Amino acid sequence: MLQLYKNQAVTALSTEQSGIRLMEMDWYTMNYDTMAVQAAMFAGFAFEQITEPVPKGTDVWMEAVYVALTCLTLGFELCVCMSCTFCCIFGKGLALRGPHGARSVHVAVDNLAREQKSVFTQFTIGILGYLLSNILKMWIFFRPRIALTVSIPLAIFFLSIVYYVVIIVDALILDDDKSLSGRFSSWGNYEHIPDLDETIHSPRGKKQTDEMNKNPAARSLVVSPNRAKADRQGRLG
């Protein structure tokens, strides 16, 4: 009877910890979903822009830089879309169906946290490349006076985005050594408890069970380790 209550207490602790880590996973997946939607929109803009033919007589260097920036935007935003999709699908899959229980949840959440910075960097570079390509586009498709009129506000917006990205990142993003985690280090020993059904009914689990049934001494040591330890101490005394 006590064994059942102890197992229930351990299960309750693991469930509470998984619920806290689930809050972290929901936050990360929400961030990935937001970046994926915005990246898909910018990728569509870049694809439409790159398929538009450049007027004849355009300087070669200007055309090359324009096409390179547009390709840069398209490539980075597509990478963001694919990375966000894979992280949301396989990250939640690992946490839900991982073979190591709570440890699989920790691995999933920690990897989502680590990949978020690189994905956000790619997303930001893609947006900046899109703005720069549009500034060049004005000089390719319009007269110099009109291009200058349009380029000035675009350049202001570009510098403003860079400024606010730096300010917001510096003010709100925490360093890895300062951010908190939903993982309880004191509960680490309970994370090694295997799946009972898998242990008993899997081929490896059946083999261990058969060996225990054939060897009563080993079975007594597994079932009652404290009693076996006490017996050994009594014989030594």
PDB file of C-alpha atoms in Angstrom:
ATOM      1  CA  MET A   1       0.000   0.000   0.000  1.00  0.00           C
ATOM      2  CA  LEU A   2       2.767   2.429   0.875  1.00  0.00           C
ATOM      3  CA  GLN A   3       4.488   1.643  -2.397  1.00  0.00           C
ATOM      4  CA  LEU A   4       1.410   2.780  -4.307  1.00  0.00           C
ATOM      5  CA  TYR A   5       1.257   6.057  -2.388  1.00  0.00           C
ATOM      6  CA  LYS A   6       4.966   6.664  -2.936  1.00  0.00           C
ATOM      7  CA  ASN A   7       4.629   6.017  -6.658  1.00  0.00           C
ATOM      8  CA  GLN A   8       1.656   8.364  -6.773  1.00  0.00           C
ATOM      9  CA  ALA A   9       3.675  11.097  -5.064  1.00  0.00           C
ATOM     10  CA  VAL A  10       6.574  10.685  -7.504  1.00  0.00           C
ATOM     11  CA  THR A  11       4.151  10.760 -10.439  1.00  0.00           C
ATOM     12  CA  ALA A  12       2.516  13.921  -9.099  1.00  0.00           C
ATOM     13  CA  LEU A  13       5.895  15.648  -8.801  1.00  0.00           C
ATOM     14  CA  SER A  14       6.869  14.705 -12.360  1.00  0.00           C
ATOM     15  CA  THR A  15       3.479  15.834 -13.673  1.00  0.00           C
ATOM     16  CA  GLU A  16       3.752  19.232 -11.981  1.00  0.00           C
ATOM     17  CA  GLN A  17       7.234  19.746 -13.390  1.00  0.00           C
ATOM     18  CA  SER A  18       6.043  18.775 -16.881  1.00  0.00           C
ATOM     19  CA  GLY A  19       3.202  21.283 -16.568  1.00  0.00           C
ATOM     20  CA  ILE A  20       5.663  24.064 -15.789  1.00  0.00           C
ATOM     21  CA  ARG A  21       7.882  23.092 -18.697  1.00  0.00           C
ATOM     22  CA  LEU A  22       4.787  22.959 -20.902  1.00  0.00           C
ATOM     23  CA  MET A  23       4.304  26.677 -20.249  1.00  0.00           C
ATOM     24  CA  GLU A  24       7.817  27.260 -21.599  1.00  0.00           C
ATOM     25  CA  MET A  25       7.140  25.086 -24.642  1.00  0.00           C
ATOM     26  CA  ASP A  26       3.894  26.937 -25.415  1.00  0.00           C
ATOM     27  CA  TRP A  27       5.755  30.247 -25.238  1.00  0.00           C
ATOM     28  CA  TYR A  28       8.501  29.059 -27.589  1.00  0.00           C
ATOM     29  CA  THR A  29       6.066  27.534 -30.080  1.00  0.00           C
ATOM     30  CA  MET A  30       4.020  30.753 -30.064  1.00  0.00           C
ATOM     31  CA  ASN A  31       7.179  32.687 -30.935  1.00  0.00           C
ATOM     32  CA  TYR A  32       7.983  30.247 -33.730  1.00  0.00           C
ATOM     33  CA  ASP A  33       4.454  30.500 -35.106  1.00  0.00           C
ATOM     34  CA  THR A  34       4.626  34.304 -35.112  1.00  0.00           C
ATOM     35  CA  MET A  35       7.980  34.366 -36.914  1.00  0.00           C
ATOM     36  CA  ALA A  36       6.837  31.723 -39.417  1.00  0.00           C
ATOM     37  CA  VAL A  37       3.761  33.744 -40.426  1.00  0.00           C
ATOM     38  CA  GLN A  38       5.719  36.964 -40.845  1.00  0.00           C
ATOM     39  CA  ALA A  39       8.576  35.227 -42.653  1.00  0.00           C
ATOM     40  CA  ALA A  40       6.152  33.609 -45.103  1.00  0.00           C
ATOM     41  CA  MET A  41       4.725  37.034 -45.915  1.00  0.00           C
ATOM     42  CA  PHE A  42       8.151  38.562 -46.598  1.00  0.00           C
ATOM     43  CA  ALA A  43       9.188  35.493 -48.593  1.00  0.00           C
ATOM     44  CA  GLY A  44       6.142  36.004 -50.813  1.00  0.00           C
ATOM     45  CA  PHE A  45       7.061  39.650 -51.340  1.00  0.00           C
ATOM     46  CA  ALA A  46      10.652  38.711 -52.185  1.00  0.00           C
ATOM     47  CA  PHE A  47       9.570  35.979 -54.615  1.00  0.00           C
ATOM     48  CA  GLU A  48       7.271  38.375 -56.453  1.00  0.00           C
ATOM     49  CA  GLN A  49      10.047  40.948 -56.544  1.00  0.00           C
ATOM     50  CA  ILE A  50      12.707  38.583 -57.873  1.00  0.00           C
ATOM     51  CA  THR A  51      10.472  37.360 -60.720  1.00  0.00           C
ATOM     52  CA  GLU A  52       9.906  40.922 -61.949  1.00  0.00           C
ATOM     53  CA  PRO A  53      12.289  41.660 -64.853  1.00  0.00           C
ATOM     54  CA  VAL A  54      14.786  44.487 -64.463  1.00  0.00           C
ATOM     55  CA  PRO A  55      14.603  47.252 -67.101  1.00  0.00           C
ATOM     56  CA  LYS A  56      17.206  47.206 -69.829  1.00  0.00           C
ATOM     57  CA  GLY A  57      20.088  49.593 -69.452  1.00  0.00           C
ATOM     58  CA  THR A  58      20.392  49.144 -65.684  1.00  0.00           C
ATOM     59  CA  ASP A  59      23.914  49.230 -64.310  1.00  0.00           C
ATOM     60  CA  VAL A  60      25.309  45.756 -63.815  1.00  0.00           C
ATOM     61  CA  TRP A  61      26.511  46.382 -60.265  1.00  0.00           C
ATOM     62  CA  MET A  62      23.144  47.806 -59.200  1.00  0.00           C
ATOM     63  CA  GLU A  63      21.267  44.903 -60.762  1.00  0.00           C
ATOM     64  CA  ALA A  64      23.599  42.369 -59.130  1.00  0.00           C
ATOM     65  CA  VAL A  65      23.261  43.933 -55.668  1.00  0.00           C
ATOM     66  CA  TYR A  66      19.488  44.215 -56.065  1.00  0.00           C
ATOM     67  CA  VAL A  67      19.084  40.564 -57.053  1.00  0.00           C
ATOM     68  CA  ALA A  68      21.502  39.419 -54.326  1.00  0.00           C
ATOM     69  CA  LEU A  69      19.589  41.264 -51.598  1.00  0.00           C
ATOM     70  CA  THR A  70      16.290  39.902 -52.858  1.00  0.00           C
ATOM     71  CA  CYS A  71      17.680  36.355 -52.926  1.00  0.00           C
ATOM     72  CA  LEU A  72      19.086  36.910 -49.447  1.00  0.00           C
ATOM     73  CA  THR A  73      15.652  37.903 -48.180  1.00  0.00           C
ATOM     74  CA  LEU A  74      13.940  34.980 -49.869  1.00  0.00           C
ATOM     75  CA  GLY A  75      16.487  32.462 -48.623  1.00  0.00           C
ATOM     76  CA  PHE A  76      16.553  33.611 -45.001  1.00  0.00           C
ATOM     77  CA  GLU A  77      12.779  33.883 -44.716  1.00  0.00           C
ATOM     78  CA  LEU A  78      12.296  30.416 -46.191  1.00  0.00           C
ATOM     79  CA  CYS A  79      14.848  29.075 -43.715  1.00  0.00           C
ATOM     80  CA  VAL A  80      12.866  30.696 -40.918  1.00  0.00           C
ATOM     81  CA  CYS A  81       9.632  29.104 -42.160  1.00  0.00           C
ATOM     82  CA  MET A  82      11.192  25.635 -42.359  1.00  0.00           C
ATOM     83  CA  SER A  83      12.997  25.934 -39.018  1.00  0.00           C
ATOM     84  CA  CYS A  84       9.858  27.116 -37.218  1.00  0.00           C
ATOM     85  CA  THR A  85       7.775  24.337 -38.753  1.00  0.00           C
ATOM     86  CA  PHE A  86      10.263  21.618 -37.813  1.00  0.00           C
ATOM     87  CA  CYS A  87      10.758  22.970 -34.283  1.00  0.00           C
ATOM     88  CA  CYS A  88       7.023  23.131 -33.588  1.00  0.00           C
ATOM     89  CA  ILE A  89       6.307  19.661 -34.997  1.00  0.00           C
ATOM     90  CA  PHE A  90       9.269  17.652 -33.785  1.00  0.00           C
ATOM     91  CA  GLY A  91       9.824  19.589 -30.549  1.00  0.00           C
ATOM     92  CA  LYS A  92       6.325  18.867 -29.288  1.00  0.00           C
ATOM     93  CA  GLY A  93       6.582  15.325 -30.606  1.00  0.00           C
ATOM     94  CA  LEU A  94       9.760  14.693 -28.615  1.00  0.00           C
ATOM     95  CA  ALA A  95       8.245  16.125 -25.446  1.00  0.00           C
ATOM     96  CA  LEU A  96       5.047  14.113 -25.801  1.00  0.00           C
ATOM     97  CA  ARG A  97       6.360  10.795 -27.073  1.00  0.00           C
ATOM     98  CA  GLY A  98       9.980  10.804 -25.931  1.00  0.00           C
ATOM     99  CA  PRO A  99      11.264   7.496 -24.557  1.00  0.00           C
ATOM    100  CA  HIS A 100      12.839   9.072 -21.475  1.00  0.00           C
ATOM    101  CA  GLY A 101       9.815  10.784 -19.957  1.00  0.00           C
ATOM    102  CA  ALA A 102      10.682  14.030 -18.199  1.00  0.00           C
ATOM    103  CA  ARG A 103      14.185  14.033 -19.669  1.00  0.00           C
ATOM    104  CA  SER A 104      12.703  14.105 -23.170  1.00  0.00           C
ATOM    105  CA  VAL A 105      10.647  17.145 -22.179  1.00  0.00           C
ATOM    106  CA  HIS A 106      13.787  18.903 -20.944  1.00  0.00           C
ATOM    107  CA  VAL A 107      15.658  18.102 -24.153  1.00  0.00           C
ATOM    108  CA  ALA A 108      12.789  19.425 -26.286  1.00  0.00           C
ATOM    109  CA  VAL A 109      12.403  22.688 -24.362  1.00  0.00           C
ATOM    110  CA  ASP A 110      16.158  23.329 -24.131  1.00  0.00           C
ATOM    111  CA  ASN A 111      16.604  22.826 -27.882  1.00  0.00           C
ATOM    112  CA  LEU A 112      13.670  25.110 -28.672  1.00  0.00           C
ATOM    113  CA  ALA A 113      15.263  27.781 -26.488  1.00  0.00           C
ATOM    114  CA  ARG A 114      18.669  27.387 -28.138  1.00  0.00           C
ATOM    115  CA  GLU A 115      17.348  27.512 -31.715  1.00  0.00           C
ATOM    116  CA  GLN A 116      15.195  30.578 -31.131  1.00  0.00           C
ATOM    117  CA  LYS A 117      18.121  33.015 -31.229  1.00  0.00           C
ATOM    118  CA  SER A 118      19.460  31.801 -34.565  1.00  0.00           C
ATOM    119  CA  VAL A 119      15.978  31.767 -36.120  1.00  0.00           C
ATOM    120  CA  PHE A 120      15.308  35.301 -34.897  1.00  0.00           C
ATOM    121  CA  THR A 121      18.638  36.457 -36.335  1.00  0.00           C
ATOM    122  CA  GLN A 122      17.768  34.996 -39.739  1.00  0.00           C
ATOM    123  CA  PHE A 123      14.340  36.612 -39.573  1.00  0.00           C
ATOM    124  CA  THR A 124      15.804  40.050 -38.823  1.00  0.00           C
ATOM    125  CA  ILE A 125      18.468  39.797 -41.546  1.00  0.00           C
ATOM    126  CA  GLY A 126      15.781  38.871 -44.068  1.00  0.00           C
ATOM    127  CA  ILE A 127      13.701  41.943 -43.218  1.00  0.00           C
ATOM    128  CA  LEU A 128      16.690  44.280 -43.427  1.00  0.00           C
ATOM    129  CA  GLY A 129      17.688  42.771 -46.762  1.00  0.00           C
ATOM    130  CA  TYR A 130      14.157  43.337 -48.055  1.00  0.00           C
ATOM    131  CA  LEU A 131      14.237  47.021 -47.108  1.00  0.00           C
ATOM    132  CA  LEU A 132      17.639  47.545 -48.716  1.00  0.00           C
ATOM    133  CA  SER A 133      16.525  45.802 -51.911  1.00  0.00           C
ATOM    134  CA  ASN A 134      13.504  48.102 -52.112  1.00  0.00           C
ATOM    135  CA  ILE A 135      15.727  51.154 -51.792  1.00  0.00           C
ATOM    136  CA  LEU A 136      17.736  49.926 -54.779  1.00  0.00           C
ATOM    137  CA  LYS A 137      14.535  49.084 -56.597  1.00  0.00           C
ATOM    138  CA  MET A 138      13.526  52.729 -56.519  1.00  0.00           C
ATOM    139  CA  TRP A 139      16.756  53.701 -58.317  1.00  0.00           C
ATOM    140  CA  ILE A 140      16.285  50.957 -60.909  1.00  0.00           C
ATOM    141  CA  PHE A 141      12.637  51.544 -61.873  1.00  0.00           C
ATOM    142  CA  PHE A 142      12.190  55.292 -61.328  1.00  0.00           C
ATOM    143  CA  ARG A 143      13.854  58.550 -62.236  1.00  0.00           C
ATOM    144  CA  PRO A 144      16.589  59.812 -59.893  1.00  0.00           C
ATOM    145  CA  ARG A 145      14.449  62.594 -58.429  1.00  0.00           C
ATOM    146  CA  ILE A 146      11.574  60.235 -57.562  1.00  0.00           C
ATOM    147  CA  ALA A 147      13.996  57.581 -56.356  1.00  0.00           C
ATOM    148  CA  LEU A 148      15.667  60.055 -54.025  1.00  0.00           C
ATOM    149  CA  THR A 149      12.296  61.173 -52.651  1.00  0.00           C
ATOM    150  CA  VAL A 150      11.293  57.600 -51.862  1.00  0.00           C
ATOM    151  CA  SER A 151      14.718  56.459 -50.676  1.00  0.00           C
ATOM    152  CA  ILE A 152      14.938  59.025 -47.883  1.00  0.00           C
ATOM    153  CA  PRO A 153      11.928  57.730 -45.860  1.00  0.00           C
ATOM    154  CA  LEU A 154      12.909  54.127 -46.607  1.00  0.00           C
ATOM    155  CA  ALA A 155      16.405  54.777 -45.280  1.00  0.00           C
ATOM    156  CA  ILE A 156      14.919  56.406 -42.175  1.00  0.00           C
ATOM    157  CA  PHE A 157      12.705  53.372 -41.599  1.00  0.00           C
ATOM    158  CA  PHE A 158      15.673  51.074 -42.100  1.00  0.00           C
ATOM    159  CA  LEU A 159      17.775  52.894 -39.508  1.00  0.00           C
ATOM    160  CA  SER A 160      14.797  53.067 -37.135  1.00  0.00           C
ATOM    161  CA  ILE A 161      14.246  49.320 -37.353  1.00  0.00           C
ATOM    162  CA  VAL A 162      17.908  48.651 -36.635  1.00  0.00           C
ATOM    163  CA  TYR A 163      17.826  51.062 -33.701  1.00  0.00           C
ATOM    164  CA  TYR A 164      14.680  49.646 -32.121  1.00  0.00           C
ATOM    165  CA  VAL A 165      15.794  46.057 -32.625  1.00  0.00           C
ATOM    166  CA  VAL A 166      19.028  46.784 -30.755  1.00  0.00           C
ATOM    167  CA  ILE A 167      17.217  48.692 -27.994  1.00  0.00           C
ATOM    168  CA  ILE A 168      14.474  46.076 -27.498  1.00  0.00           C
ATOM    169  CA  VAL A 169      16.883  43.142 -27.596  1.00  0.00           C
ATOM    170  CA  ASP A 170      19.184  44.818 -25.081  1.00  0.00           C
ATOM    171  CA  ALA A 171      16.299  45.710 -22.754  1.00  0.00           C
ATOM    172  CA  LEU A 172      14.151  42.575 -22.849  1.00  0.00           C
ATOM    173  CA  ILE A 173      16.247  39.564 -23.839  1.00  0.00           C
ATOM    174  CA  LEU A 174      17.940  37.815 -20.931  1.00  0.00           C
ATOM    175  CA  ASP A 175      21.318  36.151 -21.029  1.00  0.00           C
ATOM    176  CA  ASP A 176      21.412  32.387 -20.694  1.00  0.00           C
ATOM    177  CA  ASP A 177      23.098  32.568 -17.306  1.00  0.00           C
ATOM    178  CA  LYS A 178      20.415  34.932 -15.947  1.00  0.00           C
ATOM    179  CA  SER A 179      17.216  33.380 -17.311  1.00  0.00           C
ATOM    180  CA  LEU A 180      15.192  30.954 -15.210  1.00  0.00           C
ATOM    181  CA  SER A 181      14.133  27.484 -16.251  1.00  0.00           C
ATOM    182  CA  GLY A 182      11.194  25.308 -15.279  1.00  0.00           C
ATOM    183  CA  ARG A 183      13.484  22.386 -14.541  1.00  0.00           C
ATOM    184  CA  PHE A 184      13.894  21.295 -10.911  1.00  0.00           C
ATOM    185  CA  SER A 185      17.419  20.059 -10.330  1.00  0.00           C
ATOM    186  CA  SER A 186      16.451  18.464  -7.007  1.00  0.00           C
ATOM    187  CA  TRP A 187      14.028  16.156  -8.827  1.00  0.00           C
ATOM    188  CA  GLY A 188      16.671  14.856 -11.204  1.00  0.00           C
ATOM    189  CA  ASN A 189      16.770  11.390  -9.680  1.00  0.00           C
ATOM    190  CA  TYR A 190      13.076  10.870 -10.355  1.00  0.00           C
ATOM    191  CA  GLU A 191      13.591  11.585 -14.061  1.00  0.00           C
ATOM    192  CA  HIS A 192      15.341   8.229 -14.529  1.00  0.00           C
ATOM    193  CA  ILE A 193      12.255   6.181 -13.691  1.00  0.00           C
ATOM    194  CA  PRO A 194      11.382   4.224 -16.859  1.00  0.00           C
ATOM    195  CA  ASP A 195       8.005   3.534 -18.396  1.00  0.00           C
ATOM    196  CA  LEU A 196       6.617   0.633 -16.349  1.00  0.00           C
ATOM    197  CA  ASP A 197       4.547  -0.779 -19.182  1.00  0.00           C
ATOM    198  CA  GLU A 198       7.471  -0.600 -21.597  1.00  0.00           C
ATOM    199  CA  THR A 199       9.818  -2.127 -19.035  1.00  0.00           C
ATOM    200  CA  ILE A 200       7.543  -5.059 -18.263  1.00  0.00           C
ATOM    201  CA  HIS A 201       6.166  -5.896 -21.689  1.00  0.00           C
ATOM    202  CA  SER A 202       9.082  -5.013 -23.962  1.00  0.00           C
ATOM    203  CA  PRO A 203      11.462  -7.847 -24.981  1.00  0.00           C
ATOM    204  CA  ARG A 204      14.206  -6.442 -22.762  1.00  0.00           C
ATOM    205  CA  GLY A 205      11.812  -6.076 -19.851  1.00  0.00           C
ATOM    206  CA  LYS A 206      10.532  -9.627 -20.275  1.00  0.00           C
ATOM    207  CA  LYS A 207      14.094 -10.915 -20.299  1.00  0.00           C
ATOM    208  CA  GLN A 208      14.860  -9.147 -17.028  1.00  0.00           C
ATOM    209  CA  THR A 209      11.631 -10.441 -15.496  1.00  0.00           C
ATOM    210  CA  ASP A 210      12.422 -14.027 -16.536  1.00  0.00           C
ATOM    211  CA  GLU A 211      15.900 -13.755 -15.023  1.00  0.00           C
ATOM    212  CA  MET A 212      14.434 -12.482 -11.765  1.00  0.00           C
ATOM    213  CA  ASN A 213      11.913 -15.341 -11.680  1.00  0.00           C
ATOM    214  CA  LYS A 214      14.692 -17.902 -12.214  1.00  0.00           C
ATOM    215  CA  ASN A 215      16.871 -16.380  -9.479  1.00  0.00           C
ATOM    216  CA  PRO A 216      14.876 -15.867  -6.242  1.00  0.00           C
ATOM    217  CA  ALA A 217      17.867 -14.253  -4.531  1.00  0.00           C
ATOM    218  CA  ALA A 218      18.064 -11.523  -7.180  1.00  0.00           C
ATOM    219  CA  ARG A 219      14.319 -11.018  -6.989  1.00  0.00           C
ATOM    220  CA  SER A 220      14.480 -10.544  -3.229  1.00  0.00           C
ATOM    221  CA  LEU A 221      17.251  -7.985  -3.646  1.00  0.00           C
ATOM    222  CA  VAL A 222      15.189  -6.016  -6.178  1.00  0.00           C
ATOM    223  CA  VAL A 223      11.926  -6.195  -4.272  1.00  0.00           C
ATOM    224  CA  SER A 224      13.343  -5.572  -0.804  1.00  0.00           C
ATOM    225  CA  PRO A 225      16.718  -3.818  -1.087  1.00  0.00           C
ATOM    226  CA  ASN A 226      16.437  -2.293   2.380  1.00  0.00           C
ATOM    227  CA  ARG A 227      15.731  -5.648   3.975  1.00  0.00           C
ATOM    228  CA  ALA A 228      18.677  -7.255   2.150  1.00  0.00           C
ATOM    229  CA  LYS A 229      20.938  -4.445   3.287  1.00  0.00           C
ATOM    230  CA  ALA A 230      19.778  -4.892   6.866  1.00  0.00           C
ATOM    231  CA  ASP A 231      20.469  -8.626   6.697  1.00  0.00           C
ATOM    232  CA  ARG A 232      23.989  -8.000   5.465  1.00  0.00           C
ATOM    233  CA  GLN A 233      24.634  -5.508   8.233  1.00  0.00           C
ATOM    234  CA  GLY A 234      23.302  -7.996  10.786  1.00  0.00           C
ATOM    235  CA  ARG A 235      25.648 -10.692   9.568  1.00  0.00           C
ATOM    236  CA  LEU A 236      28.574  -8.289   9.723  1.00  0.00           C
ATOM    237  CA  GLY A 237      27.623  -7.307  13.266  1.00  0.00           C
TER     238      GLY A 237
END
